[in-house]
Amino acid sequence: MRILHFSDTHVGSERYFEEKRLLEVIDTINTGKFDLAIHTGDITDEGQRDEYERAKAFIDAITTPLIVLPGNHDGRSGGLALFEQYIGPSDGYRLVGDALVVFASSIIADSNAGRIGRVRFDLLKDAIYDHASMSIKIFCTHHHILPVPSSGRERNVLENAGDILDLIVNSDVDLVLMGHRHFPNVHRMERTVFINAGTASSSKTRYGDVQSHNEITIDRRRRRVSTIRSDGRRDDVDVPKRSRTVFTSFGARVLRIVHMANSFISESRLFLETRFQNALESIRELEADVVVHCGGVVAEGTQADYERAVELLGEIDPPLVVSPSGRDMNYLGYELFARSFGSVDPSYETDRVYLQGVASFQYDSTTGVVGRTGRARVFEQLRDVEQEFTGIFLHHNLVPVPHSRNKALLEDAGDFLRELVDSKVDIALTGTSSHPHAAQVGSTVISNAGSVSSIYQRSAYGNSFNLVDVYEKAIAVSEISSMWGSRRLLGMWERRSQR
Amino acid sequence: MNRSKSQIPIREYVTKKLIAVGADASIREAARRMVQFDISSVVIGNNDSVVGFLTDADLKSRVVAAGLDASRPVSDIMTTDLITADIDAAVEEVMELMARHRIKHVLVTEQDEIIGIMTLRDLVNIERQKLETFIARE
């Protein structure tokens, strides 16, 4: 099956719309033997009637089966009603050959933000459940679900991207097609390929890029995404369909990490001391090589909380490295953290392992950022590392986490994630949103720890920390219940990229 | 449409990773792997294909109670007549399958290949937390 994926045409923008580019793409669609063309939103610029009339004339010239879904620009000025009048339904699904193509509007009228609320989420689930046996599943929406590089600050990822991501990945959706950021990008998370299209015909590109569209080939065995730019450049990405599911051979254990976050140590009711003490007991039994605490050590950055934290965390035997959160740094936390735990960018190093902390907090803010210069420094450092296993750890999320409103992503998560994956860093440990999660993006495992002992946690399994076991041939991430010490596997992956 | 949880396909709740030992492993090695990962069952495999299955209960009845030497090959005691469910089967079908055979673990197949496992605890957990948070009605 061949799909042409284009997006963000912005028909009607006097300054930015380039009609010639759109006509070229339409010609490619009509002559390129595609089974389906998908436009992932912002077909118009301001959602005005005259723009929809023009847009309709363009799409009427397309002779291939076509799906168009709305973008935030199409929803401006009450444009969604016009979208349905001129273009078609904004949500639904289509069966094309042996593929199910589900499309959902992520539009919040007159807002640039995106959301797939409960009613649409149910429609999406039903479409997937009703067609469970289709051999190819494709989901399309306008807003990006995984952060996109070269797109500035991460403000408009879907508000509930974590839940959508969970549904998509667990349902083994093959392809997710998105637009919005005017920058093409391809990531693989578990079995799913996440594809962003650039803009097909707007001169409003990012970072000096040109217009582009994607050509996708998918069958039972392979998935190829080719990004074709208007200057003729072409990038091909091949993504294997299956990953290993039966793990027979692990080899020797190289590293055991206790990965924890959000202890909220204090004298306040926010801190659940029994859970913390029980977790310490489990940590002792687990005989880890290193304990990585990804922020939220104390409830507040006060003298009393830090004194208690030093006392309790002092009971941990393996080396402890801490990457702070905004909460740890607040009030006098900035001074107290340095005195209690040392550098805000600590590292852990052995002959075989190198883990680098990356402070992502901002003072008196919950928003995280690393920034261009900071990022360049981190990845430069990691490039020079000779150890066979590398990792980074920080407080803020790099990918959306289920059961949370998506506000804890690193502001520059798009660029950070791209560099992380391209640098083939083996693992990234994060610690916010208070829900445990682990998934592999490219060859990088991303583990998010829940809350070890704070009352603020979102998992029905209760407070927990993660256990990361790195073997010669595999990596396993499990969640350990703080209270009971019981273990639940979050994910396991083959180790391929040994240096 | 409001679909009850029992009518949902099991796909999104299946653990799509199987922890295994080779068919030439001893019973002791199989037990150690179960301890290593704190799991209640282990798959016996050759390369990527599954040839047998072993649970906590099997170790109790077929090894400890029977007084069997744990250094014998796991293939002597593993279950080879595997009970499986398709990954697109509904939750209620898998519950019924478990009840009918009085088992707490079902291996899951996709295109006739065993790729995952579903336990009774996984079925109970479906009731524990909804798939999604009520972020907004819209």
XYZ file of C-alpha atoms in Angstrom:
637
model
C 0.000 0.000 0.000
C 1.312 3.441 -0.923
C 0.195 6.604 0.815
C 0.984 10.207 0.020
C 0.959 12.227 3.234
C 0.785 16.014 2.941
C -0.179 18.696 5.380
C -0.475 22.342 6.365
C -1.241 23.701 2.910
C -2.656 26.979 4.340
C -4.694 27.794 1.233
C -5.620 31.478 1.298
C -2.679 32.938 3.147
C -1.726 35.928 1.008
C 1.771 36.067 2.351
C 2.642 32.386 2.720
C 0.506 30.190 0.395
C 2.436 28.984 -2.657
C -0.117 27.637 -5.121
C 2.562 26.245 -7.431
C 3.799 23.899 -4.677
C 0.321 22.577 -3.977
C -0.296 21.941 -7.687
C 2.984 19.992 -7.860
C 1.928 17.797 -4.925
C -1.519 17.224 -6.471
C 0.189 16.192 -9.701
C 2.374 13.733 -7.737
C -0.733 12.315 -6.038
C -2.567 11.864 -9.344
C 0.326 10.337 -11.264
C 2.250 8.490 -8.529
C 0.054 5.373 -8.237
C -0.927 5.952 -4.600
C -3.707 3.996 -2.925
C -4.544 6.882 -0.645
C -3.681 10.524 -0.003
C -3.952 11.953 3.517
C -3.915 15.648 4.387
C -3.253 16.091 8.125
C -4.834 19.505 8.619
C -4.550 23.256 8.171
C -5.892 23.006 4.653
C -6.921 26.676 5.031
C -5.194 29.560 6.757
C -7.987 31.254 8.697
C -11.000 28.960 8.305
C -12.775 31.511 6.076
C -15.434 30.627 3.477
C -13.446 31.918 0.497
C -10.457 29.841 1.638
C -12.606 26.708 1.917
C -14.011 27.361 -1.563
C -10.501 27.558 -2.974
C -9.331 24.548 -0.987
C -12.288 22.520 -2.243
C -11.382 23.308 -5.857
C -7.871 21.990 -5.204
C -8.980 18.755 -3.577
C -11.622 18.176 -6.251
C -8.706 17.878 -8.680
C -7.342 14.891 -6.722
C -8.300 11.601 -8.354
C -6.885 9.295 -5.640
C -8.977 8.368 -2.552
C -8.393 11.230 -0.113
C -8.776 11.858 3.614
C -8.540 15.421 4.908
C -8.746 16.248 8.591
C -8.948 19.653 10.222
C -6.101 21.608 11.784
C -6.147 24.446 14.276
C -6.156 27.037 11.475
C -9.226 25.400 9.908
C -11.048 25.811 13.218
C -10.482 29.545 13.391
C -13.441 31.902 12.997
C -15.908 29.039 13.506
C -14.337 27.303 10.529
C -15.098 23.732 11.643
C -18.703 24.034 10.422
C -17.372 25.150 7.041
C -14.830 22.322 7.082
C -17.620 19.780 7.304
C -19.630 21.615 4.634
C -16.818 21.928 2.081
C -14.354 19.163 2.901
C -16.093 16.378 4.811
C -16.370 14.839 8.289
C -13.689 15.853 10.766
C -13.647 12.439 12.521
C -14.162 8.927 11.286
C -12.499 5.963 9.702
C -12.069 4.446 6.262
C -11.182 0.903 5.181
C -8.699 0.966 2.314
C -7.563 -2.459 1.085
C -6.454 -4.314 4.230
C -5.855 -1.080 6.137
C -7.979 0.684 8.722
C -7.432 4.445 8.591
C -8.841 6.290 11.611
C -8.830 10.080 11.630
C -9.712 12.300 14.550
C -10.004 16.038 14.889
C -7.736 17.353 17.633
C -9.056 20.876 17.269
C -10.146 23.145 20.091
C -12.036 25.972 18.335
C -10.116 29.245 18.217
C -7.128 27.744 19.987
C -3.778 26.530 18.729
C -3.712 23.782 21.352
C -4.958 20.266 20.615
C -7.016 17.697 22.482
C -8.864 14.484 21.727
C -11.490 14.578 24.451
C -13.456 11.724 25.890
C -16.139 11.460 23.229
C -13.614 11.363 20.386
C -11.342 9.054 22.363
C -14.239 6.599 22.585
C -14.852 6.877 18.825
C -11.202 6.168 18.241
C -11.208 3.132 20.546
C -14.357 1.747 18.954
C -12.956 2.091 15.439
C -9.799 0.233 16.518
C -11.688 -2.477 18.451
C -14.278 -3.009 15.710
C -11.535 -3.608 13.127
C -9.021 -5.396 15.318
C -8.207 -7.939 12.653
C -7.248 -5.462 9.896
C -3.609 -6.159 9.136
C -2.611 -2.481 8.873
C -3.817 0.222 11.264
C -3.243 3.902 10.620
C -4.206 6.830 12.837
C -4.216 10.439 11.678
C -4.571 13.644 13.637
C -3.312 17.196 13.225
C -1.388 17.856 16.437
C 1.813 15.987 17.102
C 1.785 13.271 19.748
C 5.524 12.830 20.084
C 7.602 16.009 20.291
C 8.977 17.219 16.947
C 12.461 18.693 16.499
C 13.273 22.097 15.026
C 9.866 23.338 15.994
C 10.648 25.694 18.847
C 9.011 25.317 22.220
C 6.729 22.364 22.855
C 3.510 24.210 23.474
C 0.959 22.511 21.292
C 1.386 18.788 21.713
C -2.025 17.196 22.316
C -3.110 17.913 25.874
C -3.860 14.226 26.417
C -1.045 12.896 24.241
C -0.039 10.387 26.964
C -3.356 8.533 26.886
C -3.553 8.653 23.092
C -0.001 7.364 22.886
C -0.807 4.534 25.285
C -3.828 3.484 23.224
C -1.926 3.696 19.934
C 1.165 1.828 21.091
C -0.711 -0.870 23.003
C -3.098 -1.392 20.090
C -0.109 -1.912 17.771
C -1.179 0.867 15.411
C 1.306 0.768 12.515
C 1.430 4.400 11.463
C 0.470 7.692 13.049
C 0.319 10.605 10.609
C 0.439 14.162 11.922
C 1.212 17.703 10.811
C 1.069 21.056 12.608
C 4.762 21.777 13.138
C 5.774 22.416 9.508
C 8.748 20.146 9.999
C 9.028 16.548 8.760
C 10.046 13.932 11.305
C 9.918 10.167 11.822
C 10.211 8.325 15.129
C 9.527 4.691 15.992
C 8.080 3.955 19.407
C 7.691 0.225 20.070
C 5.894 -1.158 16.958
C 4.425 2.171 15.850
C 5.907 4.698 13.405
C 5.093 8.343 14.172
C 5.290 10.501 11.073
C 5.060 14.272 10.877
C 4.725 15.965 7.513
C 6.241 19.348 6.811
C 4.151 21.977 5.068
C 3.310 21.152 1.459
C 2.678 24.664 0.200
C 3.310 27.321 2.828
C 6.489 29.358 2.709
C 6.268 29.499 6.510
C 8.832 26.753 7.047
C 11.089 26.286 10.039
C 14.838 26.610 10.393
C 15.232 27.576 6.732
C 13.711 24.301 5.489
C 11.667 24.057 2.278
C 8.223 22.526 1.634
C 7.864 18.759 1.701
C 5.508 15.805 1.698
C 5.905 12.153 2.702
C 5.509 9.048 0.564
C 4.850 5.957 2.652
C 4.996 2.307 1.629
C 3.537 -0.221 4.046
C 2.851 -3.915 3.775
C 2.921 -6.866 6.136
C 6.695 -6.867 6.340
C 8.056 -3.374 5.836
C 7.342 0.264 6.418
C 9.234 2.905 4.473
C 8.777 6.657 4.892
C 10.306 8.896 2.234
C 10.295 12.626 2.825
C 10.402 14.426 -0.507
C 11.387 18.082 -0.330
C 10.454 20.672 -2.947
C 14.126 21.165 -3.811
C 14.322 17.498 -4.808
C 16.044 16.151 -1.691
C 14.779 12.808 -0.478
C 15.214 11.070 2.907
C 14.226 7.425 3.303
C 13.583 5.810 6.665
C 12.924 2.064 6.889
C 11.271 0.818 10.031
C 11.086 -2.898 10.812
C 7.651 -4.190 11.669
C 8.493 -6.655 14.395
C 10.750 -6.512 17.411
C 11.860 -9.458 19.536
C 9.174 -10.888 21.784
C 10.722 -14.103 23.167
C 13.788 -13.513 25.359
C 15.720 -16.700 25.997
C 19.231 -15.452 26.416
C 20.163 -12.445 28.541
C 23.884 -12.804 29.155
C 25.495 -11.422 32.307
C 24.015 -8.430 34.099
C 26.002 -5.301 33.273
C 24.126 -2.817 35.423
C 21.215 -2.554 37.840
C 19.710 0.910 38.332
C 17.142 1.834 40.926
C 15.327 4.669 39.187
C 13.160 6.713 41.516
C 11.456 10.106 41.679
C 9.135 12.242 43.752
C 9.924 11.101 47.277
C 8.664 14.436 48.653
C 10.634 13.918 51.857
C 9.306 16.262 54.539
C 7.417 16.341 57.813
C 4.249 17.139 55.877
C 1.328 14.926 54.908
C 2.637 14.978 51.322
C 5.318 12.467 52.340
C 4.227 8.866 52.908
C 7.005 7.684 55.176
C 6.039 4.013 55.480
C 6.128 3.659 51.699
C 9.485 5.367 51.573
C 10.933 3.171 54.331
C 9.592 0.036 52.642
C 11.072 1.185 49.353
C 14.437 1.632 51.092
C 14.143 -1.941 52.345
C 13.513 -3.177 48.770
C 16.417 -1.100 47.482
C 18.713 -2.760 50.025
C 17.555 -6.211 48.898
C 17.913 -5.405 45.210
C 21.638 -4.708 45.495
C 21.615 -2.108 42.726
C 24.801 -0.615 41.320
C 23.443 2.910 41.411
C 20.360 4.773 42.587
C 19.201 7.569 40.276
C 16.712 10.015 41.797
C 15.048 12.115 39.097
C 13.802 15.048 41.126
C 11.181 15.716 43.762
C 13.540 14.654 46.540
C 11.964 17.045 49.017
C 8.451 18.459 49.273
C 9.820 22.009 49.412
C 13.291 23.496 49.178
C 13.512 24.235 52.887
C 16.194 23.554 55.469
C 14.026 21.107 57.422
C 13.080 19.063 54.362
C 16.677 18.844 53.163
C 17.934 17.770 56.590
C 15.413 14.950 56.618
C 16.249 13.993 53.010
C 19.964 13.764 53.740
C 19.231 11.600 56.758
C 16.892 9.188 54.925
C 18.722 9.008 51.609
C 21.956 8.533 53.563
C 20.663 5.045 54.355
C 20.981 4.087 50.689
C 24.084 2.022 50.159
C 24.849 2.171 46.422
C 26.037 5.477 44.973
C 23.176 7.984 44.740
C 22.921 10.567 41.959
C 20.175 13.190 41.974
C 18.837 15.394 39.195
C 16.699 18.121 40.771
C 13.199 19.356 39.939
C 11.853 22.904 40.332
C 10.369 21.836 43.658
C 13.803 20.828 44.987
C 15.230 24.173 43.945
C 12.533 26.460 45.284
C 13.046 28.845 48.198
C 16.566 28.140 49.458
C 16.663 24.800 47.664
C 19.249 25.991 45.222
C 21.781 26.411 48.046
C 20.591 23.434 50.052
C 20.714 21.014 47.121
C 24.346 21.810 46.383
C 25.256 21.379 50.042
C 23.323 18.116 50.391
C 23.789 16.347 47.039
C 26.484 18.262 45.150
C 26.291 19.211 41.482
C 22.930 19.697 39.728
C 24.501 17.803 36.793
C 25.982 14.732 38.492
C 27.256 11.723 36.604
C 27.826 8.037 37.336
C 30.699 6.255 35.693
C 32.243 2.783 35.683
C 34.387 0.982 33.138
C 31.296 -0.073 31.199
C 28.646 2.515 32.077
C 28.274 6.277 31.791
C 25.149 8.083 33.030
C 24.895 11.864 32.803
C 22.480 14.028 34.806
C 20.921 16.965 32.984
C 19.379 19.678 35.180
C 16.114 20.641 33.460
C 14.513 22.777 36.195
C 13.844 26.498 36.131
C 13.809 28.375 39.418
C 10.307 28.893 40.818
C 8.714 27.133 37.832
C 7.453 23.661 37.019
C 8.362 23.994 33.338
C 11.533 22.276 32.266
C 14.061 23.321 29.670
C 17.607 22.357 28.738
C 18.167 24.826 25.895
C 20.307 24.834 22.786
C 23.669 25.400 24.403
C 23.029 23.045 27.289
C 21.837 20.363 24.903
C 24.856 20.731 22.627
C 27.122 20.318 25.634
C 25.358 17.173 26.882
C 25.431 15.397 23.529
C 28.977 16.477 22.764
C 30.030 14.950 26.072
C 28.137 11.730 25.351
C 29.732 11.425 21.920
C 33.181 11.230 23.501
C 32.192 8.558 25.999
C 33.887 5.198 25.477
C 31.743 3.082 27.791
C 29.471 0.458 26.191
C 26.325 1.692 27.933
C 25.295 5.341 28.083
C 22.356 7.128 29.631
C 21.024 10.476 30.691
C 18.747 11.339 33.569
C 16.600 14.376 34.232
C 13.339 15.347 35.910
C 11.129 16.414 32.988
C 9.445 14.127 30.468
C 10.781 13.531 26.966
C 7.664 11.747 25.769
C 4.066 12.158 26.982
C 3.082 9.987 29.955
C -0.350 8.316 30.309
C -2.916 9.561 32.813
C -1.591 13.089 32.923
C -2.331 16.369 31.196
C 0.614 16.977 28.997
C 2.359 19.834 30.746
C 5.487 18.191 32.090
C 7.284 17.748 28.771
C 10.616 19.417 28.524
C 10.040 22.658 26.625
C 12.613 21.611 24.030
C 11.704 17.912 24.143
C 11.484 17.733 20.322
C 15.129 18.582 19.785
C 16.263 16.687 22.864
C 14.462 13.484 21.828
C 15.776 13.703 18.247
C 19.375 14.067 19.429
C 18.939 11.362 22.033
C 17.681 8.886 19.430
C 20.174 9.912 16.747
C 23.039 9.633 19.264
C 21.815 6.095 20.114
C 21.968 6.831 23.836
C 20.903 3.566 25.488
C 18.599 4.924 28.155
C 16.920 8.104 29.367
C 15.529 8.228 32.902
C 12.900 10.848 33.744
C 10.797 11.491 36.830
C 7.694 13.572 36.519
C 3.952 13.154 35.885
C 3.895 10.552 38.695
C 2.979 7.610 36.515
C 5.460 4.860 35.660
C 6.040 4.217 31.988
C 8.711 2.701 29.761
C 8.968 2.561 25.993
C 11.635 2.432 23.361
C 12.018 5.247 20.823
C 14.482 4.303 18.103
C 17.045 2.291 20.061
C 16.734 4.417 23.211
C 14.723 3.113 26.171
C 12.849 5.903 27.967
C 11.900 5.050 31.537
C 9.710 7.360 33.604
C 9.462 6.689 37.341
C 6.216 7.149 39.226
C 6.191 8.651 42.679
C 7.976 6.614 45.319
C 6.350 8.153 48.390
C 4.310 11.247 47.573
C 0.556 11.441 48.054
C 0.460 12.923 44.554
C 0.567 9.914 42.284
C -1.612 8.738 39.425
C -1.098 5.000 39.148
C -3.774 2.562 40.280
C -0.910 0.283 41.301
C 0.161 2.797 43.942
C 3.505 4.407 44.710
C 6.491 2.797 43.075
C 9.981 3.128 41.687
C 11.534 1.561 38.606
C 14.191 -1.111 38.364
C 16.344 -1.062 35.258
C 18.329 -4.235 34.590
C 20.856 -4.055 31.789
C 22.106 -7.412 30.554
C 24.595 -8.079 27.804
C 21.744 -8.897 25.430
C 18.664 -7.174 26.831
C 17.305 -4.316 28.925
C 14.347 -4.841 31.250
C 12.453 -2.082 33.067
C 10.100 -3.061 35.890
C 8.015 -1.146 38.373
C 8.530 -2.064 42.048
C 5.694 -1.285 44.443
C 6.975 0.966 47.254
C 4.678 -0.647 49.757
C 4.915 -4.336 48.868
C 8.077 -4.704 46.838
C 6.201 -6.632 44.148
C 7.425 -6.295 40.596
C 5.618 -5.586 37.320
C 7.413 -5.651 33.983
C 7.029 -2.359 32.074
C 9.082 -3.382 29.070
C 11.964 -5.408 27.725
C 14.116 -4.811 24.693
C 16.946 -6.405 22.856
C 20.285 -4.605 23.144
C 21.522 -3.993 19.629
C 23.639 -0.905 19.604
C 26.571 -2.085 21.684
C 29.508 0.194 21.042
C -21.020 3.326 21.755
C -20.338 2.209 25.294
C -18.607 -1.114 25.128
C -18.113 -3.087 28.294
C -14.580 -3.965 29.211
C -15.237 -7.652 28.676
C -15.861 -7.037 24.976
C -12.563 -5.259 24.348
C -9.904 -7.186 22.422
C -7.086 -8.279 24.729
C -4.398 -6.803 22.452
C -3.691 -3.685 24.469
C -3.455 -5.545 27.762
C -1.196 -8.365 26.602
C 2.415 -8.453 27.777
C 4.114 -8.671 24.395
C 7.402 -9.837 25.855
C 8.035 -13.394 26.925
C 10.729 -14.335 29.385
C 12.085 -17.723 28.411
C 14.732 -20.379 28.972
C 16.112 -22.628 26.271
C 14.695 -26.137 25.849
C 18.011 -27.574 27.039
C 17.864 -25.672 30.361
C 17.454 -27.506 33.651
C 14.432 -27.212 35.918
C 16.611 -25.252 38.346
C 17.599 -22.766 35.639
C 13.933 -22.246 34.769
C 13.084 -21.635 38.434
C 15.976 -19.212 38.762
C 14.761 -17.209 35.770
C 11.337 -16.951 37.419
C 13.015 -15.661 40.569
C 15.255 -13.317 38.565
C 12.254 -11.503 37.088
C 9.761 -12.176 39.896
C 7.355 -13.878 37.478
C 4.884 -16.703 38.005
C 5.529 -18.516 34.744
C 8.265 -19.007 32.190
C 8.262 -19.907 28.527
C 10.523 -22.594 27.118
C 11.804 -21.644 23.714
C 14.121 -22.520 20.876
C 15.368 -19.293 19.291
C 12.162 -17.346 18.728
C 9.706 -20.228 18.818
C 7.904 -21.368 21.937
C 7.924 -25.118 22.655
C 6.712 -25.277 26.228
C 5.428 -23.511 29.294
C 5.938 -23.811 33.041
C 4.204 -22.185 36.014
C 4.750 -21.828 39.753
C 2.072 -24.454 40.309
C 3.847 -26.890 37.960
C 7.066 -26.531 39.953
C 5.160 -27.275 43.130
C 3.314 -30.328 41.844
C 5.653 -31.803 39.224
C 8.988 -31.144 40.953
C 8.842 -30.475 44.690
C 5.897 -32.717 45.612
C 7.003 -35.404 43.158
C 10.541 -35.356 44.556
C 12.058 -34.770 41.138
C 15.699 -33.837 40.735
C 15.859 -30.131 39.732
C 18.928 -30.733 37.591
C 16.829 -32.695 35.084
C 15.909 -30.915 31.850
C 12.932 -28.588 32.026
C 11.612 -30.290 28.889
C 10.794 -33.314 31.127
C 8.146 -31.400 33.023
C 7.057 -28.496 30.808
C 3.567 -28.280 29.383
C 3.695 -28.823 25.653
C -0.013 -28.878 24.944
C -0.254 -25.092 25.007
C -3.518 -23.258 25.508
C -3.493 -20.070 23.499
C -5.750 -17.159 22.625
C -5.572 -14.941 19.572
C -4.430 -11.371 20.273
C -7.709 -10.054 18.872
C -9.904 -12.270 21.085
C -12.224 -10.431 23.471
C -11.471 -10.224 27.191
C -14.558 -12.348 27.945
C -13.378 -15.118 25.600
C -10.053 -15.295 27.416
C -11.782 -15.296 30.812
C -13.937 -18.180 29.619
C -10.897 -20.021 28.283
C -9.151 -19.672 31.658
C -12.241 -20.819 33.525
C -12.837 -23.802 31.229
C -9.266 -25.062 31.558
C -8.822 -23.837 35.144
C -5.628 -21.966 34.250
C -4.322 -18.555 35.243
C -1.969 -18.002 32.304
C -2.813 -17.932 28.612
C -0.223 -17.595 25.881
C -1.220 -15.167 23.165
C -0.757 -15.680 19.444
C -0.598 -13.278 16.527
C -0.792 -14.823 13.063
C -0.428 -18.205 14.803
C 2.877 -17.298 16.417
C 3.144 -17.049 20.211
C 4.125 -13.458 20.987
C 2.782 -12.676 24.461
C 1.059 -13.696 27.638
C -2.055 -12.743 29.555
C -2.519 -13.697 33.201
C -5.525 -13.717 35.472
C -3.936 -10.791 37.274
C -3.780 -8.848 34.003
C -7.507 -9.459 33.580
C -8.162 -8.189 37.097
C -5.990 -5.153 36.404
C -8.173 -4.161 33.465
C -10.736 -3.251 36.089
C -8.207 -1.314 38.117
C -7.472 1.680 35.973
C -9.245 3.067 32.963
C -7.328 3.357 29.773
C -7.725 7.102 29.738
C -8.116 10.018 32.093
C -11.205 12.186 31.697
C -9.237 15.148 30.424
C -12.231 16.885 28.817
C -15.559 15.756 27.425
C -15.110 17.343 23.995
